[in-house]
Amino acid sequence: MSSEAPYGHAPGRVMHETSAVPEVERRGGSVGLPVRIAKAILFLASWGVFLWWLAMWFRLPTDEGKAFKKDVSTAVGKNAFWGKYATNYLLYVLPVIVLAILALLYLELEERFPERIRCPASGKQPLLVRLYRAIWTQPLLVKTLVGIITLIDVVIFVIVIACTVWVWSELLKSQFATIDAAKPKKGIPKWAQKWDKTSAMLGRALPFTISVLFVPVARGSPILRLIDVPFEQAVKYHRWFGYLTVLLVFIHGATYAVYLGSIDKLRLLVEWPYSGISNLAGTLGGIAAVIMGITSIPYVRSRHFNTFFTMHHLYIAFFVLYVFHVDWNHSGESMGPILLFFIDRFLRMVQSRRAVTGVSARILPSGLVELKIPRQSGFKYNALSFLYLNVPGISRLQWHPFSTTSTSLDDSEVSVCIKPLGDWTTNLHNSIAAQAASNAKATPGCPFAFQRIHAEGPYGHESNYFLRYKNLVLVAGGAGVTPFIAIIQDLLKRYELQHDGLPENIHLIWCVRRRSELATLRTVKPSQIYSRYLYQGAGKGGLTLNLQAFVTGEAIAGDLQPTETRMLELSATQFLESPQKGDVATQRGMSAVNSYQNLWMIALIVASMTGFVLMHALFYNYVSSPKFLSKGEKFSTALESILHLVCLFVGIVLCGGTVILFWISSGNRAQSAPSYDQETKAGQLNDVEGNDESDLLDSCVVSEGSRPQFEGLCSALTVVIILFFFLS
């Protein structure tokens, strides 16, 4: 199967746009000093908590760290209500939860009091700003096995490897010293004992890699939103840390098997004792990890995606077996990011279960399918967002990501454009085409695929980072132009709203195989969005659009001749509308219950954690407490792990679900966003004398039979930008 992949962008931070235009933005984005101070405190506190959490992983394996953990355990143990696992919750889990809450508070202030980043009047960013962005975006290596590598990628990878090796080596050093100082055990040589401890201490290093493995995979992670690293970029870290985790799991199991073989006790690999470590759970969990690792290899993932997707759900089995293998005490070290992931996953499930009705669909002359999806009031997205869509009429299981092509500044609908490439997208296209033909014959009905759809998101960048540049050079191929259409529409609308500090020059370079694909540009009529577009002065204060299209394919029968290219007059099919379209009472827009509702997210995290911790304390005090056991008796480790998994379910699903019910209830009071006043907009445009209905294609320069010569284009662009800088 195939889909339109969301377009990747560089990190930045501005604000997350809503359907309304905040008054502070109209005034130029000025924010009072107290708000600035509060933002700075929250941002620095977030980084402080993160660095403290990271430092704990380096500190605790040392002798000083072990003494510190023992002191904390003694202090916490004075209150028996919280049980024996409170120490790990306090040292490992609490910092991650506090970091998420601080990040959400900061993001809420950013939304309520946005400081709209704009391009400087000189067109040149300060040196420190350029250095910071270069760390995140400037490629160090290209065409590597793992793609493009930036400096921040190297830093993150080095830190993770260094911490993993440090934890393993520090723990192993003390174990080797103990073995060397002790007398040889009968039947177990010292080399075998060291081999055993090598495997065991490698397992003790796994909680860290599992922790960082789950951080980037939460699509709405507050931590990723804080640093404005979108999910589609962060997922590469998930792959790297996933391969590292699978490698460590395999080595951990293999070295332990060698040790057992050396003492002729391989049968212990399938042992599941009443109390203590379950080797069988570890063996099965290791098998699940290896299967996920093998099916995640790029060759398998790209050619057999359904196999990869199905096998990746073994993460649930891996997590459960991991808990049974090491017991809840040691697995608790990695529970912070895992809890945030399961909270995010539960929220995504709730949002995606909601059926969206009132969807419109049409086929553009370029062959793209355009969908217009209604949204609830409070649903937030920006020009760089993307959605996951599911159409049950085509497949109940497949979800595909698509970039938005609309601006959030004035529309009550979210638009996406889809190119028919694989089975799913082709079936979608054929379904709409068949219904369009049916409508042409006056056959009643609605396309089966659009009785309802399911949508999840939005995801992507926290901000419209492109607003900070005076000159934008956009390079696209085929359907990859869709996010750039969203950027152009967003900028046109901002000019209409008279924002200041906006980009002034946009140069779009677009390569297509067929001339008919150029008709995608027909969907945007600049003068209908920015009423003064045709009358603005060139140069300072105006928006200049330079569009170049390169048709690289050969002439195809049925296409237009070269002389007719600029007069491309292909018409789109009429929008197919579901019966609910226009009926606000029955129409259900995209749910605003998503990770961008910061205060609700805080309530969800706090409720889930409170329920989890309280249930754990109750189970410990009234079920598994030593006071209920006879002398020398131990509570079943497997049963104890089951009780903790029940606590996790109660905390997230019942306690967190209660918050979501109130959240949904508050959102249903305003079911759909107010429709954009098309009549008012039309009246404004008619007041402009000589209003032109030209579209982007009319101003596009088309070259046929060749690809863009980027060296020449970049040289010409450099000259134009330099001249513009001096003249302005």
XYZ file of C-alpha atoms in Angstrom:
728
model
C 0.000 0.000 0.000
C 1.143 3.567 -0.437
C 0.180 6.985 0.735
C 1.224 10.601 0.678
C 3.901 10.872 3.326
C 3.830 14.025 5.456
C 6.401 16.521 4.342
C 9.283 17.031 6.778
C 10.434 20.471 7.917
C 13.045 22.033 10.139
C 12.393 22.772 13.798
C 11.157 26.166 14.921
C 8.776 27.648 17.408
C 6.125 30.312 16.861
C 2.566 29.430 17.807
C -0.095 26.931 16.910
C -2.704 28.665 14.782
C -6.392 28.497 15.587
C -9.381 29.401 13.509
C -9.506 32.759 15.231
C -6.853 35.452 14.959
C -5.760 36.479 18.461
C -5.901 40.179 19.220
C -2.301 40.093 20.392
C -1.307 38.973 16.901
C -3.155 41.851 15.285
C -1.173 44.206 17.512
C 2.071 42.703 16.269
C 2.604 39.948 18.824
C 3.670 42.150 21.765
C 3.697 40.276 25.080
C 4.070 41.699 28.579
C 7.180 41.206 30.689
C 5.478 38.952 33.314
C 4.386 36.540 30.588
C 7.872 36.511 29.084
C 9.350 35.754 32.505
C 6.814 32.961 33.101
C 7.634 31.427 29.718
C 11.359 31.603 30.404
C 10.947 30.005 33.845
C 8.830 27.153 32.454
C 11.175 26.560 29.529
C 14.308 26.547 31.700
C 12.578 24.423 34.342
C 11.642 21.887 31.664
C 15.226 21.621 30.514
C 16.396 21.464 34.128
C 14.110 18.517 34.898
C 15.201 16.724 31.724
C 18.898 17.183 32.509
C 18.305 16.005 36.086
C 16.544 12.873 34.809
C 19.361 12.192 32.340
C 22.018 12.804 35.010
C 20.305 10.287 37.310
C 20.961 7.538 34.768
C 24.675 8.400 34.841
C 24.750 8.821 38.622
C 22.816 5.866 40.037
C 25.130 3.038 38.824
C 28.056 4.574 40.742
C 28.801 3.874 44.399
C 27.703 7.388 45.327
C 24.519 6.957 43.308
C 23.729 3.636 44.983
C 24.142 5.284 48.398
C 21.875 8.148 47.318
C 19.196 5.719 46.085
C 19.424 3.805 49.371
C 18.882 7.021 51.337
C 15.857 7.890 49.187
C 14.485 4.377 49.649
C 14.902 4.656 53.416
C 13.147 8.021 53.496
C 10.287 6.838 51.310
C 10.020 3.532 53.198
C 8.963 5.368 56.336
C 5.549 5.722 54.705
C 4.580 2.097 54.099
C 1.400 3.051 52.240
C 3.234 3.670 48.931
C 4.990 0.307 48.947
C 8.437 -0.854 47.996
C 8.334 0.505 44.442
C 7.929 4.160 45.394
C 11.687 4.795 45.093
C 11.786 4.037 41.370
C 8.605 6.036 40.790
C 10.169 9.022 42.551
C 13.548 8.861 40.804
C 12.612 7.703 37.307
C 8.896 8.253 36.636
C 8.086 11.512 38.436
C 10.677 13.629 36.542
C 9.220 12.569 33.183
C 5.662 13.393 34.284
C 6.762 16.762 35.710
C 8.615 17.496 32.460
C 5.470 16.769 30.430
C 3.337 19.046 32.642
C 5.872 21.895 32.518
C 6.058 21.538 28.735
C 2.263 21.707 28.415
C 2.093 24.788 30.651
C 4.724 26.480 28.507
C 2.865 25.554 25.303
C -0.376 26.902 26.775
C 1.271 30.252 27.457
C 2.695 30.215 23.939
C -0.811 29.728 22.586
C -2.531 32.299 24.787
C 0.223 34.902 24.480
C 1.909 34.200 21.147
C 5.072 36.027 20.233
C 4.753 35.789 16.503
C 8.197 35.239 15.056
C 8.705 37.268 11.931
C 11.565 37.744 9.514
C 13.845 40.642 10.522
C 13.677 43.834 8.498
C 17.251 43.222 7.359
C 16.350 39.707 6.237
C 19.217 38.341 8.341
C 18.754 36.339 11.525
C 20.966 36.935 14.608
C 24.097 34.797 14.790
C 22.996 32.757 17.830
C 19.638 32.027 16.210
C 21.357 30.856 13.029
C 23.751 28.658 15.007
C 20.869 27.106 16.981
C 18.951 26.284 13.821
C 22.056 24.990 12.077
C 22.507 22.467 14.897
C 19.025 21.117 14.195
C 18.832 21.427 10.421
C 22.271 21.685 8.772
C 23.186 18.284 7.283
C 26.542 16.839 8.295
C 26.226 13.651 6.261
C 23.963 12.788 3.349
C 23.218 9.549 1.524
C 23.968 7.434 4.591
C 22.263 4.150 5.454
C 20.046 6.048 7.911
C 19.432 9.089 5.717
C 20.542 12.660 6.353
C 22.459 13.208 9.596
C 22.516 16.559 11.434
C 24.629 17.655 14.376
C 21.772 17.166 16.847
C 21.345 13.600 15.559
C 24.977 12.884 16.381
C 24.659 14.489 19.824
C 21.544 12.493 20.730
C 22.994 9.216 19.480
C 26.291 9.745 21.325
C 24.498 10.566 24.584
C 22.331 7.441 24.388
C 25.258 5.163 23.536
C 27.444 6.767 26.222
C 24.784 6.406 28.915
C 24.053 2.782 27.963
C 27.733 1.830 28.031
C 28.264 3.784 31.269
C 25.406 2.057 33.125
C 26.511 -1.373 31.926
C 30.225 -0.856 32.644
C 29.726 0.710 36.090
C 27.469 -2.103 37.233
C 29.731 -4.724 35.680
C 32.872 -3.297 37.295
C 31.575 -3.819 40.817
C 30.312 -7.308 39.960
C 33.680 -8.372 38.512
C 35.466 -7.016 41.584
C 33.221 -9.119 43.814
C 33.819 -12.260 41.754
C 37.587 -11.750 41.754
C 37.640 -11.265 45.539
C 35.489 -14.333 46.256
C 36.529 -17.953 46.344
C 35.766 -20.068 43.257
C 32.367 -21.758 43.306
C 32.255 -25.501 42.902
C 31.385 -26.440 39.327
C 31.160 -22.820 38.133
C 34.458 -21.312 36.969
C 35.029 -17.598 37.446
C 34.881 -16.922 33.700
C 31.382 -18.423 33.635
C 30.350 -16.287 36.613
C 31.617 -13.182 34.809
C 29.777 -14.246 31.667
C 26.601 -14.530 33.736
C 27.080 -11.062 35.248
C 27.875 -9.613 31.824
C 24.469 -10.786 30.646
C 22.679 -9.689 33.832
C 24.185 -6.185 33.891
C 23.437 -5.754 30.208
C 19.827 -6.431 31.145
C 20.082 -3.760 33.854
C 21.081 -1.233 31.163
C 17.997 -2.038 29.063
C 15.542 0.164 31.041
C 17.358 3.273 29.770
C 17.223 2.258 26.102
C 13.573 1.245 26.509
C 12.861 4.663 28.051
C 14.345 6.622 25.151
C 12.727 4.163 22.719
C 9.221 5.238 23.800
C 9.853 9.012 23.898
C 9.781 9.711 20.124
C 6.992 7.264 19.277
C 4.263 9.198 21.125
C 2.790 11.264 18.279
C 1.470 14.024 20.526
C 4.353 13.960 23.013
C 4.540 17.210 25.048
C 8.312 16.742 25.199
C 8.632 16.711 21.400
C 6.209 19.620 21.077
C 8.295 21.647 23.516
C 11.342 21.505 21.225
C 9.156 21.503 18.083
C 10.410 18.205 16.721
C 7.405 16.664 14.918
C 6.611 12.984 15.088
C 7.604 12.287 11.481
C 11.128 13.555 12.237
C 11.414 12.008 15.709
C 10.450 8.565 14.427
C 13.988 8.089 13.094
C 15.237 8.175 16.696
C 12.668 5.509 17.527
C 14.153 3.347 14.766
C 17.726 3.875 15.946
C 16.945 3.186 19.593
C 14.738 0.279 18.570
C 17.604 -1.384 16.708
C 19.865 -0.700 19.702
C 17.330 -2.214 22.115
C 16.823 -5.311 19.954
C 20.600 -5.754 19.701
C 21.019 -5.511 23.479
C 18.105 -7.899 24.079
C 19.633 -10.420 21.683
C 23.107 -10.152 23.252
C 21.583 -10.335 26.734
C 19.771 -13.568 25.887
C 22.640 -15.084 23.896
C 25.262 -14.500 26.599
C 22.960 -15.911 29.272
C 22.343 -18.990 27.092
C 26.113 -19.457 26.747
C 26.454 -19.255 30.520
C 23.701 -21.824 31.091
C 25.243 -24.080 28.455
C 28.608 -23.914 30.221
C 27.048 -25.250 33.428
C 24.720 -27.666 31.592
C 21.482 -25.933 32.652
C 19.932 -24.732 29.385
C 16.559 -25.929 30.668
C 16.493 -22.816 32.864
C 15.769 -20.732 29.747
C 12.140 -21.901 29.951
C 11.824 -21.673 33.730
C 8.958 -19.688 35.265
C 9.366 -19.787 39.083
C 6.654 -18.837 41.552
C 8.746 -15.939 42.809
C 11.656 -14.254 41.097
C 12.822 -13.696 37.525
C 10.918 -15.583 34.826
C 13.358 -16.783 32.181
C 10.534 -18.095 29.991
C 8.962 -14.629 29.852
C 12.369 -13.199 28.995
C 12.898 -15.766 26.230
C 9.486 -15.094 24.675
C 9.966 -11.326 25.016
C 13.359 -11.600 23.330
C 11.815 -13.523 20.430
C 9.125 -10.838 20.064
C 11.805 -8.108 20.051
C 13.881 -9.874 17.396
C 10.802 -10.364 15.169
C 9.978 -6.661 15.447
C 13.580 -5.757 14.684
C 13.821 -7.959 11.590
C 10.491 -6.775 10.132
C 11.525 -3.148 10.772
C 14.544 -3.347 8.469
C 14.016 -0.759 5.674
C 13.978 -3.435 2.963
C 11.129 -5.326 4.674
C 9.290 -2.222 5.826
C 9.210 -0.615 2.372
C 8.257 -3.758 0.426
C 6.057 -5.540 2.957
C 4.574 -2.728 5.015
C 1.557 -4.711 6.176
C 3.876 -7.374 7.602
C 5.912 -4.712 9.385
C 2.788 -2.991 10.710
C 1.241 -6.229 11.980
C 4.415 -7.530 13.616
C 5.061 -4.177 15.275
C 2.008 -4.721 17.472
C 4.124 -7.305 19.264
C 5.326 -4.344 21.332
C 2.372 -5.037 23.638
C 3.530 -8.627 24.158
C 7.118 -7.434 24.597
C 6.098 -4.921 27.271
C 3.982 -7.434 29.219
C 6.646 -10.148 29.013
C 9.302 -7.613 30.006
C 7.335 -6.839 33.176
C 6.935 -10.554 33.967
C 10.628 -11.164 33.298
C 12.228 -8.532 35.553
C 9.276 -7.813 37.912
C 7.688 -4.399 38.370
C 10.534 -3.008 40.465
C 13.125 -2.973 37.696
C 10.670 -2.314 34.863
C 9.514 0.738 36.834
C 12.779 2.435 35.888
C 11.534 2.830 32.313
C 7.871 3.508 33.092
C 7.903 7.318 32.708
C 8.034 7.493 28.884
C 5.992 4.269 28.634
C 3.155 5.829 30.645
C 3.158 8.930 28.432
C 3.092 6.699 25.363
C 0.088 4.676 26.578
C -1.762 7.869 27.559
C -1.107 9.262 24.079
C -2.150 5.960 22.483
C -5.393 5.852 24.445
C -6.203 9.441 23.475
C -5.495 8.673 19.814
C -7.784 5.649 19.995
C -10.612 7.779 21.408
C -10.179 10.428 18.723
C -9.894 7.960 15.862
C -13.020 6.053 16.952
C -15.162 9.129 16.274
C -16.824 8.978 12.866
C -16.494 12.186 10.844
C -19.451 13.011 8.601
C -20.174 15.849 6.217
C -17.051 15.206 4.099
C -16.829 16.585 0.552
C -14.731 14.993 -2.183
C -13.801 15.723 -5.763
C -11.205 14.699 -8.348
C -8.954 17.475 -9.606
C -7.858 17.650 -13.245
C -4.398 16.532 -12.158
C -5.897 13.263 -10.895
C -5.520 14.204 -7.231
C -8.400 13.555 -4.886
C -9.336 16.571 -2.778
C -11.186 16.018 0.491
C -12.735 18.742 2.601
C -13.235 17.562 6.170
C -15.310 19.562 8.692
C -13.768 20.262 12.077
C -15.067 20.980 15.538
C -14.701 24.352 17.150
C -11.354 24.378 18.932
C -9.688 22.009 16.472
C -6.206 23.457 15.910
C -3.788 22.945 13.069
C -1.397 24.977 10.952
C -0.019 25.078 7.427
C 2.559 22.370 8.196
C 0.166 19.861 9.758
C -0.848 16.437 8.517
C -3.667 14.027 9.368
C -4.106 10.264 9.484
C -7.235 9.158 7.612
C -9.161 5.903 7.613
C -12.020 5.157 5.217
C -13.917 2.059 6.466
C -15.573 1.664 3.075
C -12.128 0.872 1.640
C -10.294 -0.678 4.580
C -11.092 -0.733 8.291
C -7.452 -1.255 9.266
C -5.382 1.015 7.039
C -4.513 4.538 8.167
C -2.659 6.900 5.829
C -0.998 10.285 6.530
C -1.761 13.291 4.303
C -0.535 16.871 4.457
C -3.145 19.612 4.817
C -3.521 22.027 1.895
C -5.749 24.601 3.611
C -5.090 27.490 5.947
C -6.489 27.462 9.452
C -7.028 31.224 9.504
C -10.438 31.348 7.891
C -11.821 27.937 6.973
C -14.175 25.705 8.926
C -12.860 22.729 6.962
C -9.533 20.972 6.609
C -8.469 20.141 3.053
C -6.134 17.355 1.955
C -5.061 16.270 -1.521
C -4.355 12.596 -2.237
C -2.547 11.136 -5.239
C -3.664 7.639 -6.321
C -0.463 5.600 -6.103
C -1.152 2.353 -4.229
C -4.151 0.096 -3.766
C -5.804 2.159 -1.020
C -5.476 5.550 -2.708
C -6.458 4.088 -6.093
C -9.611 2.545 -4.605
C -10.439 5.907 -3.041
C -10.022 7.649 -6.393
C -12.102 5.036 -8.231
C -14.875 5.246 -5.650
C -15.212 8.988 -6.082
C -14.967 8.747 -9.871
C -17.716 6.117 -9.931
C -19.967 8.243 -7.771
C -19.303 11.297 -9.933
C -20.355 9.288 -12.990
C -23.432 8.102 -11.102
C -24.365 11.674 -10.220
C -23.972 12.694 -13.840
C -26.644 10.108 -14.679
C -28.856 11.514 -11.902
C -28.588 8.279 -9.956
C -29.331 9.002 -6.291
C -26.990 7.972 -3.545
C -23.845 8.885 -1.695
C -20.380 7.404 -2.275
C -20.113 4.413 0.031
C -16.637 5.464 1.104
C -17.877 8.774 2.489
C -20.834 7.800 4.575
C -18.218 8.236 7.306
C -14.476 8.444 7.713
C -12.186 8.443 10.721
C -9.446 10.999 11.249
C -6.600 11.346 13.714
C -4.399 14.343 14.335
C -3.246 16.902 13.527
C 0.446 16.207 13.805
C 3.477 18.061 12.580
C 5.313 21.197 13.582
C 4.141 23.213 16.539
C 4.674 26.426 14.569
C 4.685 27.913 11.090
C 8.450 28.274 11.181
C 8.618 29.521 7.578
C 7.321 32.908 8.748
C 10.761 33.872 10.054
C 12.347 34.006 6.582
C 12.061 36.858 4.107
C 12.740 34.646 1.080
C 11.394 31.127 0.633
C 12.660 28.654 -1.950
C 10.292 25.685 -2.171
C 11.272 22.593 -4.184
C 8.699 19.863 -4.812
C 8.030 16.889 -7.023
C 4.608 15.572 -8.029
C 2.060 15.518 -5.213
C 4.765 16.799 -2.839
C 3.632 20.292 -3.790
C 0.555 20.033 -1.537
C 2.174 21.343 1.696
C 3.595 24.257 -0.286
C 0.114 25.105 -1.528
C -0.887 25.313 2.129
C 2.051 27.646 2.820
C 1.127 29.926 -0.100
C -2.528 30.090 0.966
C -1.524 30.761 4.558
C 0.750 33.649 3.536
C -1.888 35.149 1.240
C -4.381 35.111 4.103
C -1.874 36.714 6.472
C -1.292 39.499 3.958
C -5.050 39.968 3.764
C -5.152 40.254 7.575
C -2.305 42.810 7.337
C 0.213 40.928 9.468
C 3.660 42.425 9.471
C 7.095 40.832 9.172
C 5.981 38.242 6.607
C 8.044 36.572 3.873
C 8.084 38.731 0.745
C 9.469 36.437 -1.950
C 8.374 32.882 -2.681
C 10.088 30.869 -5.393
C 8.428 27.513 -6.098
C 10.294 24.960 -8.222
C 8.024 22.048 -9.103
C 8.776 18.959 -11.189
C 5.976 16.829 -12.667
C 5.862 13.975 -15.160
C 2.688 15.022 -17.014
C 1.367 18.423 -17.974
C -2.055 17.580 -16.604
C -0.588 17.530 -13.081
C -0.074 21.291 -13.352
C -3.819 21.748 -12.957
C -3.334 21.306 -9.190
C -2.381 24.999 -9.156
C -5.888 25.824 -10.405
C -7.198 25.236 -6.867
C -5.660 28.490 -5.572
C -6.857 31.894 -6.785
C -4.672 34.433 -4.951
C -7.008 37.397 -5.475
C -9.830 35.539 -3.716
C -7.670 35.148 -0.610
C -5.660 38.396 -0.706
C -7.899 41.040 -2.271
C -5.017 43.460 -2.974
C -2.759 40.826 -4.516
C -3.040 42.265 -8.043
C -2.578 45.867 -6.895
C 0.279 45.582 -4.422
C 3.519 47.271 -5.261
C 6.454 45.081 -6.085
C 9.262 45.162 -3.579
C 9.002 46.202 0.020
C 5.713 45.329 1.687
C 4.399 43.141 -1.128
C 4.232 39.403 -1.769
C 5.997 38.152 -4.890
C 5.232 34.663 -6.170
C 7.627 33.137 -8.680
C 6.412 29.741 -9.843
C 8.434 27.479 -12.139
C 7.186 24.100 -13.278
C 9.244 21.498 -15.125
C 7.427 18.797 -17.082
C 9.983 15.985 -17.221
C 7.906 13.286 -18.964
C 7.448 12.827 -22.687
C 4.404 14.121 -24.524
C 1.438 11.841 -23.906
C -1.575 11.472 -26.152
C -4.463 13.485 -24.823
C -2.284 16.050 -23.079
C -2.205 19.608 -24.287
C 0.365 20.833 -26.784
C 3.268 22.998 -25.573
C 1.735 26.187 -26.921
C -1.399 25.494 -24.908
C 0.312 24.759 -21.607
C -0.271 28.204 -20.081
C -3.935 28.052 -21.109
C -4.592 24.750 -19.341
C -8.376 24.626 -18.954
C -9.140 21.287 -17.332
C -12.080 21.347 -14.955
C -12.457 19.407 -11.746
C -15.412 17.221 -10.944
C -18.031 18.799 -8.716
C -17.677 18.224 -4.994
C -19.463 15.080 -3.858
C -21.135 15.849 -0.570
C -22.459 13.445 2.035
C -26.075 13.876 3.208
C -24.897 15.619 6.394
C -23.076 18.346 4.473
C -24.405 21.729 5.517
C -26.568 20.269 8.286
C -24.796 21.383 11.453
C -27.182 19.334 13.609
C -26.076 16.021 12.085
C -22.622 16.889 10.798
C -19.708 15.638 12.928
C -16.413 17.407 12.379
C -12.914 16.277 13.300
C -12.678 15.936 17.056
C -10.911 18.644 19.029
C -10.010 15.966 21.582
C -6.322 15.758 20.718
C -2.932 16.401 22.248
C -2.956 20.107 21.331
C -5.513 20.904 24.049
C -2.828 21.599 26.635
C -4.888 22.072 29.815
C -6.988 19.008 29.092
C -3.789 17.051 28.469
C -2.477 18.112 31.882
C -5.721 16.951 33.491
C -5.512 13.643 31.599
C -1.903 12.979 32.656
C -2.529 13.942 36.292
C -5.705 11.829 36.507
C -4.011 8.807 34.908
C -0.982 9.015 37.173
C -3.090 9.587 40.296
C -5.283 6.582 39.533
C -2.273 4.422 38.749
C -0.353 5.311 41.935
C -3.395 5.030 44.227
C -4.430 1.654 42.805
C -0.866 0.424 43.175
C -0.792 1.540 46.822
C -4.133 -0.118 47.549
C -3.042 -3.402 45.971
C 0.225 -3.329 47.908
C -1.416 -2.587 51.257
C -4.379 -4.938 50.960
C -3.237 -7.745 48.651
C 0.530 -8.254 48.316
C 1.819 -6.690 51.543
C 4.219 -8.900 53.566
C 1.860 -8.588 56.554
C -0.538 -10.970 54.796
C 2.170 -13.598 54.262
C 3.516 -16.137 56.680
C 7.143 -16.093 57.702
C 9.404 -16.949 54.769
C 6.519 -16.879 52.273
C 6.835 -14.778 49.141
C 4.108 -13.307 46.986
C 3.887 -14.600 43.425
C 5.925 -12.371 41.097
C 3.626 -13.157 38.156
C 0.503 -12.264 40.148
C 2.138 -9.092 41.397
C 2.979 -8.095 37.814
C -0.620 -8.752 36.769
C -1.862 -6.503 39.577
C 0.423 -3.699 38.414
C -0.790 -4.063 34.827
C -4.330 -3.785 36.198
C -3.253 -0.586 37.980
C -1.960 0.753 34.675
C -5.277 -0.046 32.984
C -7.328 1.529 35.786
C -5.187 4.666 35.826
C -5.223 5.348 32.086
C -8.545 3.891 30.905
C -10.831 4.497 33.890
C -9.367 7.596 35.556
C -7.981 9.120 32.365
C -11.094 8.049 30.468
C -13.261 9.976 32.928
C -11.355 13.153 32.073
C -11.804 12.434 28.364
C -15.570 12.033 28.845
C -15.774 15.523 30.366
C -13.484 16.735 27.581
C -15.770 15.338 24.885
C -18.824 16.726 26.639
C -17.367 20.225 26.652
C -16.500 19.920 22.953
C -19.974 18.750 21.942
C -21.500 22.031 23.090
C -19.996 23.579 19.970
C -20.173 20.715 17.480
C -18.759 22.419 14.421
C -16.606 25.436 13.831
C -18.461 28.503 12.498
C -18.585 28.450 8.739
C -16.493 31.017 6.987
C -18.741 33.777 5.666
C -18.371 33.251 1.958
C -20.914 35.965 1.122
C -19.023 38.543 3.146
C -15.780 37.434 1.523
C -17.337 37.657 -1.938
C -18.643 41.134 -1.141
C -15.184 42.263 -0.079
C -13.716 40.962 -3.311
C -16.400 42.590 -5.448
C -15.586 45.927 -3.854
C -12.127 45.707 -5.414
C -12.385 47.188 -8.869
C -11.332 44.845 -11.596
C -11.064 41.778 -9.373
C -9.278 39.031 -11.336
C -10.095 35.328 -11.092
C -6.625 34.224 -12.212
C -5.059 31.287 -10.407
C -1.523 30.180 -9.631
C -1.162 28.331 -12.928
C -1.690 31.573 -14.860
C 1.474 33.006 -13.315
C 3.503 29.805 -13.579
C 6.390 29.544 -16.053
C 6.429 26.049 -17.539
C 9.455 24.320 -19.049
C 9.052 21.018 -20.861
C 11.367 18.088 -21.434
C 14.030 19.123 -18.932
C 14.791 19.082 -15.251
C 15.657 22.179 -13.240
C 19.303 23.194 -13.340
C 19.694 23.975 -9.682
C 23.135 25.529 -9.992
C 21.861 28.135 -12.420
C 18.618 28.638 -10.511
C 20.420 29.114 -7.203
C 22.857 31.587 -8.756
C 20.005 33.584 -10.236
C 18.102 33.473 -6.949
C 21.171 34.685 -5.068
C 21.524 37.680 -7.414
C 17.816 38.502 -7.104
C 17.902 38.262 -3.295
C 21.039 40.440 -3.058
C 19.556 43.063 -5.374
C 16.299 43.002 -3.437
C 18.204 43.439 -0.167
C 20.064 46.546 -1.369
C 17.093 48.119 -3.170
C 14.791 47.702 -0.181
